[in-house]
XYZ file of C-alpha atoms in Angstrom:
669
model
C 0.000 0.000 0.000
C 2.075 2.930 -1.256
C -0.370 5.868 -1.103
C -2.051 6.917 2.117
C -5.809 7.434 2.183
C -7.170 10.758 3.591
C -7.678 9.398 7.144
C -4.179 7.917 7.238
C -2.717 11.218 5.995
C -4.570 13.078 8.732
C -3.078 10.717 11.348
C 0.456 11.105 9.959
C 0.385 14.905 9.705
C -1.288 15.740 13.021
C 1.473 16.653 15.493
C 0.067 19.573 17.470
C -1.226 17.487 20.376
C -2.075 14.022 21.677
C -3.567 11.686 19.059
C -5.484 8.401 19.273
C -5.689 6.459 16.003
C -8.473 3.859 16.171
C -7.205 1.449 13.533
C -9.572 -1.319 12.450
C -8.241 -4.738 11.442
C -6.209 -4.608 8.218
C -6.433 -0.800 7.963
C -2.705 -0.185 7.485
C -1.770 0.980 10.988
C 1.901 -0.018 10.615
C 2.086 2.218 7.525
C 0.724 5.111 9.566
C 3.261 4.632 12.378
C 6.262 4.192 10.065
C 5.279 7.113 7.782
C 4.719 9.291 10.825
C 8.208 8.545 12.176
C 9.681 9.494 8.781
C 7.491 12.652 8.693
C 8.648 13.712 12.194
C 12.303 13.327 11.197
C 12.181 14.710 7.652
C 9.484 17.400 7.827
C 9.261 18.405 11.490
C 12.967 18.493 12.281
C 12.796 16.181 15.305
C 16.072 14.260 15.665
C 15.609 10.484 15.457
C 17.226 10.008 18.885
C 14.307 11.909 20.464
C 11.647 9.625 18.914
C 10.541 6.472 20.734
C 8.186 3.920 19.139
C 6.925 1.084 21.344
C 5.096 -2.142 20.482
C 4.544 -5.599 22.019
C 6.595 -8.188 20.118
C 10.145 -8.372 18.806
C 8.738 -9.334 15.418
C 6.512 -6.214 15.231
C 9.386 -3.978 16.401
C 11.742 -5.467 13.810
C 9.219 -5.094 10.993
C 8.576 -1.475 12.017
C 12.286 -0.687 12.126
C 12.855 -2.174 8.656
C 9.946 -0.226 7.171
C 11.133 3.055 8.725
C 14.670 2.458 7.416
C 13.336 2.062 3.865
C 11.691 5.528 4.133
C 14.751 7.367 5.497
C 17.991 8.494 3.901
C 21.245 7.110 5.230
C 22.037 8.469 8.702
C 18.602 10.066 9.253
C 17.473 7.293 11.586
C 20.543 7.371 13.849
C 19.505 6.917 17.476
C 15.843 6.101 16.729
C 14.312 3.780 19.346
C 11.862 1.150 18.086
C 11.410 -1.484 20.760
C 9.018 -3.556 22.810
C 7.653 -2.173 26.092
C 9.859 -4.585 28.000
C 12.970 -3.583 26.080
C 12.283 0.074 26.846
C 11.915 -0.830 30.537
C 15.125 -2.866 30.406
C 17.038 0.079 28.928
C 15.724 2.400 31.646
C 16.778 -0.064 34.394
C 20.210 -0.539 32.750
C 20.848 3.195 32.727
C 19.412 3.837 36.174
C 20.452 0.602 37.937
C 22.237 2.489 40.718
C 19.165 4.500 41.662
C 17.200 1.230 41.794
C 19.852 -0.505 43.912
C 21.102 -3.035 41.342
C 24.662 -3.880 40.333
C 25.485 -3.582 36.620
C 24.953 -6.836 34.719
C 21.778 -7.769 36.601
C 19.971 -10.940 35.499
C 16.496 -11.331 34.042
C 14.473 -14.270 35.334
C 12.333 -16.013 32.751
C 9.181 -18.008 33.402
C 10.916 -21.220 34.491
C 13.429 -19.326 36.695
C 10.513 -17.608 38.486
C 8.680 -20.900 38.931
C 11.825 -22.565 40.306
C 12.465 -19.792 42.837
C 8.832 -19.691 44.012
C 8.776 -23.479 44.293
C 11.935 -23.384 46.401
C 10.559 -20.659 48.708
C 7.233 -22.473 49.102
C 8.855 -25.827 49.887
C 11.065 -24.223 52.551
C 8.408 -22.007 54.129
C 5.202 -23.959 53.504
C 6.417 -27.567 53.210
C 5.182 -27.934 49.631
C 4.844 -26.063 46.360
C 1.196 -26.877 45.589
C -0.359 -23.903 43.840
C 2.928 -22.428 42.603
C 1.248 -21.487 39.286
C -1.544 -19.636 41.100
C 0.920 -17.724 43.321
C 3.047 -16.857 40.280
C -0.028 -15.525 38.484
C -1.131 -13.475 41.538
C 2.325 -11.889 41.884
C 2.368 -11.096 38.164
C -1.076 -9.454 38.394
C 0.001 -7.423 41.423
C 3.066 -6.184 39.589
C 1.040 -5.301 36.493
C -1.324 -3.323 38.723
C 1.672 -1.608 40.404
C 1.018 -3.231 43.778
C 4.239 -3.626 45.806
C 4.718 -6.586 48.222
C 3.826 -4.684 51.408
C 0.739 -3.178 49.726
C -0.344 -6.645 48.571
C -0.238 -7.827 52.188
C -2.309 -4.830 53.346
C -4.898 -5.426 50.609
C -5.166 -9.205 51.090
C -8.835 -10.115 51.574
C -8.512 -13.790 52.513
C -5.941 -16.353 53.745
C -5.090 -17.361 50.153
C -4.142 -13.813 49.186
C -2.367 -13.321 52.511
C -0.140 -16.349 51.941
C 0.599 -15.272 48.351
C 1.493 -11.747 49.551
C 3.935 -13.118 52.180
C 5.548 -15.294 49.486
C 5.671 -12.171 47.227
C 7.635 -10.289 49.956
C 10.080 -13.189 50.318
C 10.329 -13.648 46.526
C 11.064 -9.971 45.834
C 13.684 -9.832 48.598
C 15.410 -12.924 47.174
C 15.326 -11.533 43.620
C 17.044 -8.365 44.869
C 19.689 -10.417 46.680
C 20.299 -12.326 43.434
C 20.703 -8.978 41.590
C 17.843 -10.076 39.345
C 14.537 -8.817 37.973
C 11.631 -10.732 36.455
C 9.669 -9.898 33.308
C 7.002 -7.833 35.110
C 9.715 -5.821 36.917
C 10.840 -4.453 33.546
C 7.791 -2.153 33.652
C 7.116 -1.936 37.401
C 10.651 -0.821 38.378
C 10.887 2.095 35.876
C 7.397 3.299 36.901
C 8.378 3.245 40.594
C 11.677 4.929 39.778
C 9.960 7.767 37.909
C 7.283 8.232 40.579
C 9.902 8.568 43.328
C 12.627 10.478 41.429
C 11.299 13.567 39.611
C 14.819 14.516 38.467
C 15.353 11.150 36.701
C 11.864 11.373 35.143
C 12.676 14.892 33.879
C 15.858 13.587 32.238
C 13.905 10.894 30.354
C 11.140 13.332 29.378
C 13.794 15.519 27.791
C 15.092 12.538 25.829
C 11.640 11.592 24.511
C 10.285 14.457 22.383
C 7.752 12.291 20.549
C 6.346 8.879 21.478
C 4.359 6.408 19.364
C 2.634 3.377 20.896
C 1.302 0.457 18.832
C -1.424 -2.051 19.921
C -2.448 0.366 22.664
C -5.502 -1.711 23.616
C -3.110 -4.406 24.915
C -1.462 -2.186 27.542
C -1.945 -3.068 31.210
C -2.095 -0.618 34.131
C 1.693 -0.334 34.594
C 2.402 0.075 30.858
C -0.224 2.802 30.608
C 1.294 4.637 33.554
C 4.817 4.331 32.094
C 3.629 6.007 28.880
C 1.643 8.638 30.788
C 4.636 9.548 32.989
C 6.947 9.911 29.979
C 4.595 12.064 27.837
C 2.618 13.930 30.514
C 3.995 17.490 30.172
C 4.653 17.744 26.463
C 1.704 15.511 25.392
C 3.404 14.886 22.053
C 2.359 11.359 21.229
C 0.366 9.079 18.934
C -1.190 5.866 20.190
C -2.659 3.365 17.756
C -5.128 0.710 18.840
C -8.384 -1.114 18.253
C -10.708 -1.764 21.179
C -12.369 -4.534 19.119
C -9.120 -6.500 19.040
C -8.399 -6.420 22.769
C -8.087 -10.140 23.586
C -5.531 -10.231 26.391
C -7.525 -9.424 29.543
C -6.147 -12.650 31.063
C -2.686 -11.064 30.731
C -3.783 -7.830 32.407
C -4.568 -5.856 29.212
C -7.136 -3.115 29.723
C -9.003 -1.872 26.624
C -10.434 0.862 28.870
C -6.986 2.492 28.666
C -8.205 3.856 25.310
C -11.063 5.611 27.131
C -8.792 6.691 29.987
C -6.720 8.721 27.519
C -9.632 11.122 26.951
C -9.778 11.861 30.699
C -6.020 12.246 31.132
C -5.545 14.295 27.953
C -8.730 16.344 27.326
C -7.312 17.799 24.080
C -6.982 14.269 22.585
C -7.798 14.077 18.878
C -9.305 10.808 17.547
C -8.804 9.607 13.960
C -10.632 6.475 12.733
C -9.057 4.159 10.153
C -11.976 2.197 8.714
C -10.802 1.260 5.217
C -9.595 -2.338 5.259
C -6.951 -3.468 2.758
C -7.200 -7.165 3.535
C -10.649 -8.739 3.307
C -13.707 -8.926 1.061
C -16.751 -6.780 1.891
C -18.750 -9.838 2.941
C -16.140 -10.910 5.520
C -16.028 -7.358 6.902
C -19.828 -7.133 7.068
C -19.874 -10.302 9.212
C -17.155 -8.877 11.460
C -18.985 -5.530 11.834
C -22.358 -7.149 12.602
C -20.805 -9.516 15.165
C -18.801 -6.874 17.059
C -21.782 -4.463 17.114
C -23.132 -6.726 19.905
C -20.381 -5.364 22.201
C -20.800 -1.956 23.879
C -18.652 0.795 22.300
C -17.447 4.264 23.193
C -16.105 4.722 19.646
C -18.076 3.031 16.843
C -16.376 2.207 13.565
C -17.466 0.347 10.425
C -14.809 -1.448 8.434
C -15.195 -1.260 4.645
C -13.169 -2.466 1.710
C -12.700 -2.136 -2.043
C -11.692 -5.807 -2.348
C -15.016 -6.939 -3.882
C -18.098 -8.539 -2.329
C -16.590 -12.020 -2.069
C -17.855 -15.552 -1.410
C -20.444 -16.460 1.185
C -19.148 -17.452 4.620
C -19.476 -21.226 4.927
C -20.649 -22.818 8.182
C -20.115 -26.595 8.252
C -21.881 -28.807 10.780
C -20.016 -32.060 11.471
C -21.262 -35.115 13.357
C -18.115 -35.394 15.545
C -14.751 -33.800 16.230
C -13.150 -36.560 14.142
C -15.433 -35.764 11.203
C -14.681 -32.048 11.654
C -10.900 -32.548 11.411
C -11.327 -34.977 8.480
C -13.569 -32.479 6.622
C -11.057 -29.638 7.021
C -8.100 -31.805 5.950
C -9.884 -33.203 2.869
C -11.131 -29.762 1.800
C -7.642 -28.274 1.993
C -6.164 -31.206 0.060
C -8.867 -31.014 -2.653
C -8.547 -27.233 -3.051
C -4.755 -27.473 -3.204
C -4.872 -30.160 -5.922
C -7.665 -28.498 -7.915
C -6.427 -24.892 -7.840
C -2.690 -25.308 -7.123
C -3.074 -22.964 -4.150
C 0.058 -23.298 -1.980
C -0.602 -24.898 1.419
C 0.715 -21.745 3.122
C -2.445 -19.922 1.890
C -4.516 -21.923 4.400
C -4.803 -21.252 8.130
C -6.616 -23.392 10.704
C -7.506 -21.409 13.829
C -8.900 -22.737 17.109
C -9.694 -21.514 20.633
C -7.392 -23.868 22.576
C -4.211 -25.810 21.814
C -5.913 -29.102 22.793
C -7.941 -28.865 19.540
C -4.762 -29.143 17.451
C -3.817 -32.761 18.182
C -6.573 -34.456 16.173
C -6.156 -31.963 13.332
C -2.424 -32.701 13.189
C -3.114 -36.433 12.891
C -5.521 -35.898 9.972
C -3.039 -33.665 8.132
C -0.338 -36.295 8.653
C -2.621 -39.083 7.343
C -3.267 -37.100 4.152
C 0.422 -36.099 3.877
C -0.432 -32.391 4.065
C 2.528 -30.303 5.290
C 1.722 -27.965 8.179
C 3.377 -25.585 10.639
C 2.238 -25.405 14.223
C 2.688 -22.033 15.934
C 2.977 -21.957 19.702
C 5.199 -24.944 20.472
C 8.277 -24.614 22.711
C 11.325 -23.498 20.745
C 14.432 -25.680 21.019
C 16.327 -23.133 23.091
C 13.301 -22.643 25.346
C 13.450 -26.259 26.562
C 14.464 -26.734 30.177
C 17.362 -29.141 29.570
C 18.797 -26.927 26.809
C 18.602 -23.863 29.072
C 20.324 -25.806 31.876
C 23.336 -26.867 29.801
C 23.477 -23.466 28.041
C 23.746 -21.923 31.527
C 26.742 -24.170 32.276
C 28.293 -22.943 29.002
C 27.574 -19.317 29.966
C 29.127 -19.734 33.397
C 32.248 -21.283 31.838
C 32.840 -18.263 29.602
C 31.623 -15.635 32.084
C 31.908 -16.544 35.795
C 30.208 -13.203 36.610
C 26.917 -14.316 35.011
C 24.808 -14.527 38.185
C 21.722 -15.745 36.319
C 23.609 -18.695 34.801
C 25.087 -19.462 38.245
C 21.641 -19.475 39.858
C 20.240 -21.744 37.173
C 22.938 -24.437 37.502
C 23.970 -24.346 41.169
C 21.198 -26.811 42.043
C 20.852 -28.670 38.734
C 21.459 -31.501 39.470
C 20.656 -31.088 43.195
C 23.565 -30.014 45.404
C 21.439 -29.233 48.472
C 21.981 -25.498 48.224
C 18.613 -23.810 48.827
C 17.222 -20.313 48.314
C 18.072 -19.217 51.895
C 21.767 -20.034 51.302
C 21.693 -18.325 47.917
C 19.990 -15.234 49.347
C 22.823 -14.890 51.916
C 25.431 -15.533 49.217
C 23.741 -12.914 46.985
C 23.694 -10.298 49.755
C 27.333 -11.012 50.621
C 28.349 -10.752 46.933
C 26.420 -7.452 46.593
C 28.168 -5.935 49.624
C 31.535 -7.009 48.232
C 30.620 -5.821 44.708
C 31.542 -9.186 43.170
C 29.672 -11.992 41.417
C 28.111 -14.872 43.340
C 30.507 -17.337 41.680
C 33.530 -15.268 42.805
C 32.129 -15.088 46.355
C 31.736 -18.894 46.688
C 35.172 -19.546 48.267
C 35.826 -16.223 50.013
C 36.862 -16.564 53.655
C 34.407 -13.832 54.724
C 31.473 -15.943 53.518
C 32.007 -18.288 56.479
C 30.787 -15.519 58.787
C 27.306 -15.554 57.210
C 26.997 -19.207 56.163
C 27.280 -22.571 57.857
C 30.480 -24.502 57.093
C 28.697 -27.347 55.255
C 27.186 -24.832 52.789
C 30.457 -22.975 52.170
C 32.100 -26.361 51.490
C 29.450 -27.237 48.891
C 29.819 -23.838 47.201
C 33.645 -24.054 47.209
C 33.540 -27.572 45.756
C 31.264 -26.403 42.923
C 33.422 -23.370 42.134
C 36.672 -25.342 42.006
C 35.097 -28.007 39.818
C 33.858 -25.406 37.292
C 37.291 -23.725 37.221
C 38.871 -27.102 36.369
C 36.398 -27.594 33.498
C 37.204 -24.092 32.225
C 40.946 -24.895 32.239
C 40.335 -28.150 30.370
C 38.232 -26.294 27.756
C 41.064 -23.774 27.232
C 43.899 -26.324 27.085
C 42.330 -29.439 25.538
C 39.431 -30.237 23.231
C 36.525 -28.081 24.554
C 33.819 -30.363 23.117
C 35.329 -33.434 24.793
C 35.608 -31.457 28.058
C 31.928 -30.445 27.822
C 30.856 -34.059 27.211
C 32.891 -35.161 30.242
C 31.279 -32.411 32.343
C 27.757 -33.605 31.392
C 28.810 -37.122 32.497
C 30.543 -35.874 35.698
C 27.506 -33.991 36.961
C 25.332 -37.047 36.148
C 22.896 -34.884 34.221
C 21.399 -37.834 32.336
C 20.307 -39.440 35.602
C 18.844 -36.092 36.770
C 16.763 -35.938 33.558
C 15.563 -39.528 34.016
C 14.419 -38.717 37.583
C 12.573 -35.598 36.390
C 10.870 -36.895 33.229
C 7.360 -38.267 32.863
C 8.540 -41.376 30.951
C 11.629 -43.092 29.525
C 10.631 -41.891 26.076
C 10.437 -38.252 27.273
C 13.840 -38.645 28.994
C 15.415 -40.062 25.806
C 14.034 -37.120 23.810
C 15.500 -34.624 26.311
C 18.898 -36.361 26.375
C 18.857 -36.201 22.561
C 18.357 -32.424 22.842
C 21.548 -32.137 24.935
C 23.516 -34.100 22.323
C 22.087 -31.857 19.607
C 23.150 -28.751 21.577
C 26.729 -30.005 22.048
C 26.870 -30.805 18.304
C 25.593 -27.287 17.536
C 28.436 -25.869 19.650
C 30.927 -28.126 17.860
C 29.640 -26.958 14.448
C 29.836 -23.304 15.504
C 33.479 -23.771 16.501
C 34.346 -25.568 13.242
C 32.191 -23.655 10.773
C 33.446 -20.111 11.232
C 34.521 -18.618 7.895
C 37.611 -17.007 9.360
C 39.093 -20.236 10.631
C 38.419 -21.909 13.971
C 36.417 -19.967 16.568
C 37.424 -20.014 20.207
C 35.195 -21.870 22.661
C 34.209 -18.518 24.277
C 33.172 -16.957 20.962
C 31.222 -20.050 19.925
C 29.242 -20.059 23.193
C 28.669 -16.291 22.937
C 27.282 -16.778 19.413
C 24.866 -19.445 20.638
C 23.815 -17.300 23.618
C 23.308 -14.206 21.484
C 21.211 -15.930 18.847
C 17.661 -14.800 19.466
C 16.019 -18.182 19.295
C 12.468 -17.039 18.757
C 13.528 -14.844 15.870
C 15.575 -17.657 14.385
C 12.533 -19.869 14.582
C 10.378 -17.237 12.864
C 12.884 -16.942 10.023
C 13.023 -20.703 9.582
C 9.251 -20.934 9.609
C 8.634 -18.065 7.211
C 10.146 -19.838 4.234
C 8.345 -23.183 4.575
C 5.205 -24.178 2.690
C 2.553 -25.650 4.930
C -0.926 -25.139 6.348
C -0.618 -22.767 9.314
C -2.143 -23.986 12.574
C -2.516 -21.704 15.589
C -4.818 -20.441 18.319
C -7.035 -17.431 17.690
C -4.887 -15.486 20.163
C -1.706 -16.277 18.205
C -3.310 -15.266 14.891
C -3.642 -11.584 15.830
C -1.745 -9.379 13.392
C -1.604 -12.073 10.697
C -3.631 -12.629 7.511
C -4.327 -15.602 5.223
C -6.239 -16.046 1.938
C -8.290 -18.981 3.314
C -9.190 -19.310 6.996
C -10.858 -22.218 8.804
C -12.090 -21.526 12.343
C -12.759 -24.839 14.123
C -14.943 -25.638 17.114
C -17.333 -22.680 16.792
C -19.461 -24.077 19.623
C -20.852 -23.002 22.966
C -18.294 -23.739 25.730
C -15.392 -23.650 23.228
C -15.957 -20.266 21.525
C -17.233 -18.652 23.728
C -15.185 -20.596 26.260
C -17.006 -22.209 29.183
C -15.087 -20.130 31.761
C -16.157 -16.884 30.057
C -19.811 -18.013 30.019
C -19.590 -18.741 33.760
C -17.775 -15.463 34.507
C -20.020 -13.484 32.125
C -17.066 -12.141 30.124
C -18.522 -12.960 26.710
C -17.407 -9.612 25.228
C -13.744 -10.639 25.149
C -14.670 -13.964 23.478
C -16.668 -12.032 20.867
C -13.591 -9.891 20.195
C -11.592 -13.109 19.805
C -14.083 -14.394 17.193
C -13.852 -10.976 15.486
C -10.058 -11.285 15.340
C -10.429 -14.744 13.760
C -12.929 -13.554 11.129
C -10.780 -10.545 10.153
C -7.723 -12.772 9.479
C -9.430 -14.039 6.286
C -8.676 -12.263 3.019
C -10.826 -14.182 0.507
C -12.569 -17.170 2.054
C -13.809 -17.931 5.554
C -15.096 -21.321 6.708
C -16.359 -22.049 10.229
C -16.895 -25.577 11.504
C -18.528 -27.142 14.545
C -19.266 -30.647 15.801
C -22.565 -31.892 17.206
C -20.799 -34.443 19.460
C -17.420 -34.456 21.194
C -15.546 -36.782 23.491
C -14.787 -35.292 26.884
C -13.061 -37.223 29.656
C -13.953 -40.500 27.979
C -17.669 -39.834 27.421
C -19.461 -38.444 24.375
C -21.270 -35.134 24.958
C -23.737 -33.242 22.749
C -22.620 -29.824 21.515
C -24.529 -26.787 20.249
C -23.219 -24.277 17.767
C -21.900 -20.962 19.091
C -24.206 -18.026 19.788
C -21.782 -16.001 17.632
C -23.010 -17.858 14.512
C -26.567 -16.696 15.309
C -25.301 -13.108 15.556
C -23.858 -13.142 12.006
C -25.967 -11.824 9.063
C -27.744 -14.991 7.821
C -28.011 -13.760 4.228
C -24.201 -13.959 4.017
C -23.868 -17.483 5.415
C -24.017 -20.809 3.607
C -24.912 -23.567 6.093
C -23.697 -27.045 5.179
C -24.089 -30.521 6.715
C -27.514 -29.682 8.131
C -29.265 -32.688 6.570
C -29.587 -35.880 8.593
C -28.761 -38.302 5.783
C -28.261 -41.950 6.773
C -24.735 -42.937 7.816
C -24.332 -45.143 4.671
C -25.119 -42.167 2.381
C -22.588 -39.978 4.222
C -19.976 -42.733 4.032
C -20.605 -43.073 0.272
C -20.150 -39.303 -0.126
C -16.856 -39.485 1.769
C -15.669 -42.332 -0.438
C -16.632 -40.361 -3.567
C -14.601 -37.381 -2.317
C -11.545 -39.599 -1.772
C -12.024 -41.196 -5.207
C -12.079 -37.716 -6.786
C -8.820 -36.801 -5.049
C -7.170 -40.017 -6.214
C -8.333 -39.304 -9.769
C -6.804 -35.814 -9.577
C -3.509 -37.260 -8.366
C -3.345 -39.607 -11.364
C -3.699 -36.769 -13.889
């Protein structure tokens, strides 16, 4: 889309105050943001280093950066910040770590690190880690709502919340001792810093002359406040969002932040982007009619010049097996008849559990597919464990790597010992690894613990020497044997098969390290450089790049499909208690489920097919299902209902056989 339409131009050129761009699905919002950045630099004379653009995913930030670069002359974009919210928070903490009481080189705890620490605290303090997921979720919600540990304890309304708040206090204290932050801290800490240090806030306000925020409807309370603090005085900002695509309430997102803007910035201008560049008029009409059932402060009507388009097909299937079979056969037939590449097709569903049967059917019919939402190789626990050993070997000051491996496999060194070690290391201004065998540590720790720590440190130093002097790969393999990691995996796996798979991952990782050492174009790479290259590789991005080139039907949840588009979309399981989900029916939060259905519908460019089953197996018994209320809310003149007849089973079987015979005939041509 090279030329901007009048509404988009208005959004790009308006810079005299705060601006909210309500951008409907497929309305070219990324074009507006990227053109506006170029306009600010080239026409308004704002230096790139004073412009900050914020979004939610690395992929979106990267795409935005590339598109801005293509609009600017060489050197014009120097210093421009295009990042995720969490990256912006990370940069603020890095620059202001002293004011926040952290040493440089602090660690970031990921999901499994957080779970491990909470589990450890709960086992020590409460003789068991039952409910660790619930406590983790409560702490995350508190942080997103800017509730500090002591405040959480004051606000606790029942024993459950009280216990979680006490664990939160202990958890936060331990994190600080470890010189670490978790994901939610990346927003919470900067907000607290700015609220308590007007001089530091002033410095950052002077750096940020213009701010642009993408996917604004997905911001939570702390993200909204971070933006508000940074832009408050100057009020030079553009936020882009769509209240109809707010589908992350379970993650703390608050679509009401769009409304809140009007109160906080009374001079706010609103521009609506309603022209859609993706879908046919019929698909958009269905989306508009469906979402009109939700209450709105701002009402918009998507429209398109992409033609009227085919009717929306709704297919009733007798069972979940028949549903998956129908979708697989249709995709295969269409592919063979029209030569459409498999990557043109997307299968969307409400929950990951719906994917298994669909995968089997695609495999049976030899249809290639790509499943979005699995764990990436480098996200697997065993890979992260051994990578942390690698990291500690090349950088003994990496506290996060130290914390990950010190008790994997178990060395009977608990969180209380590590908290004391962390505090001691902080006072001495050294890493936890360096502090392990210091004489002064004996004053704060029992002798048996200092002996365990010293033994670990000396062992790792020996491995490092062997890596430097001998064959590093052989030394690594010996280390994995020495620490008896294979046995640790076998004890912590659900089955022998799962353990074998995980051990295979470790072998694959060591081979990857070996290849990195041998493959370098400029001759052999040192062990340190090879590990650094593996550590630095952004695994999720690498996965995206690998996936982008492959041909295959795309399978993903409705949540994961946001921001994407496909020529042909199948939405499966459009039934009561699946979409809308049972929990939302019980909690009366149907509006978010309707937005989720709206997101699914607006992914389709040319053809949209929705399927549902009349019977499903649940916990071993067959239950009757009814189609979703959302189907009744769609304009019936635009729907083509199929599979409504109750033909005898033999007739249906004959039809199925005819369909297969047709496919075989096509293959022989």
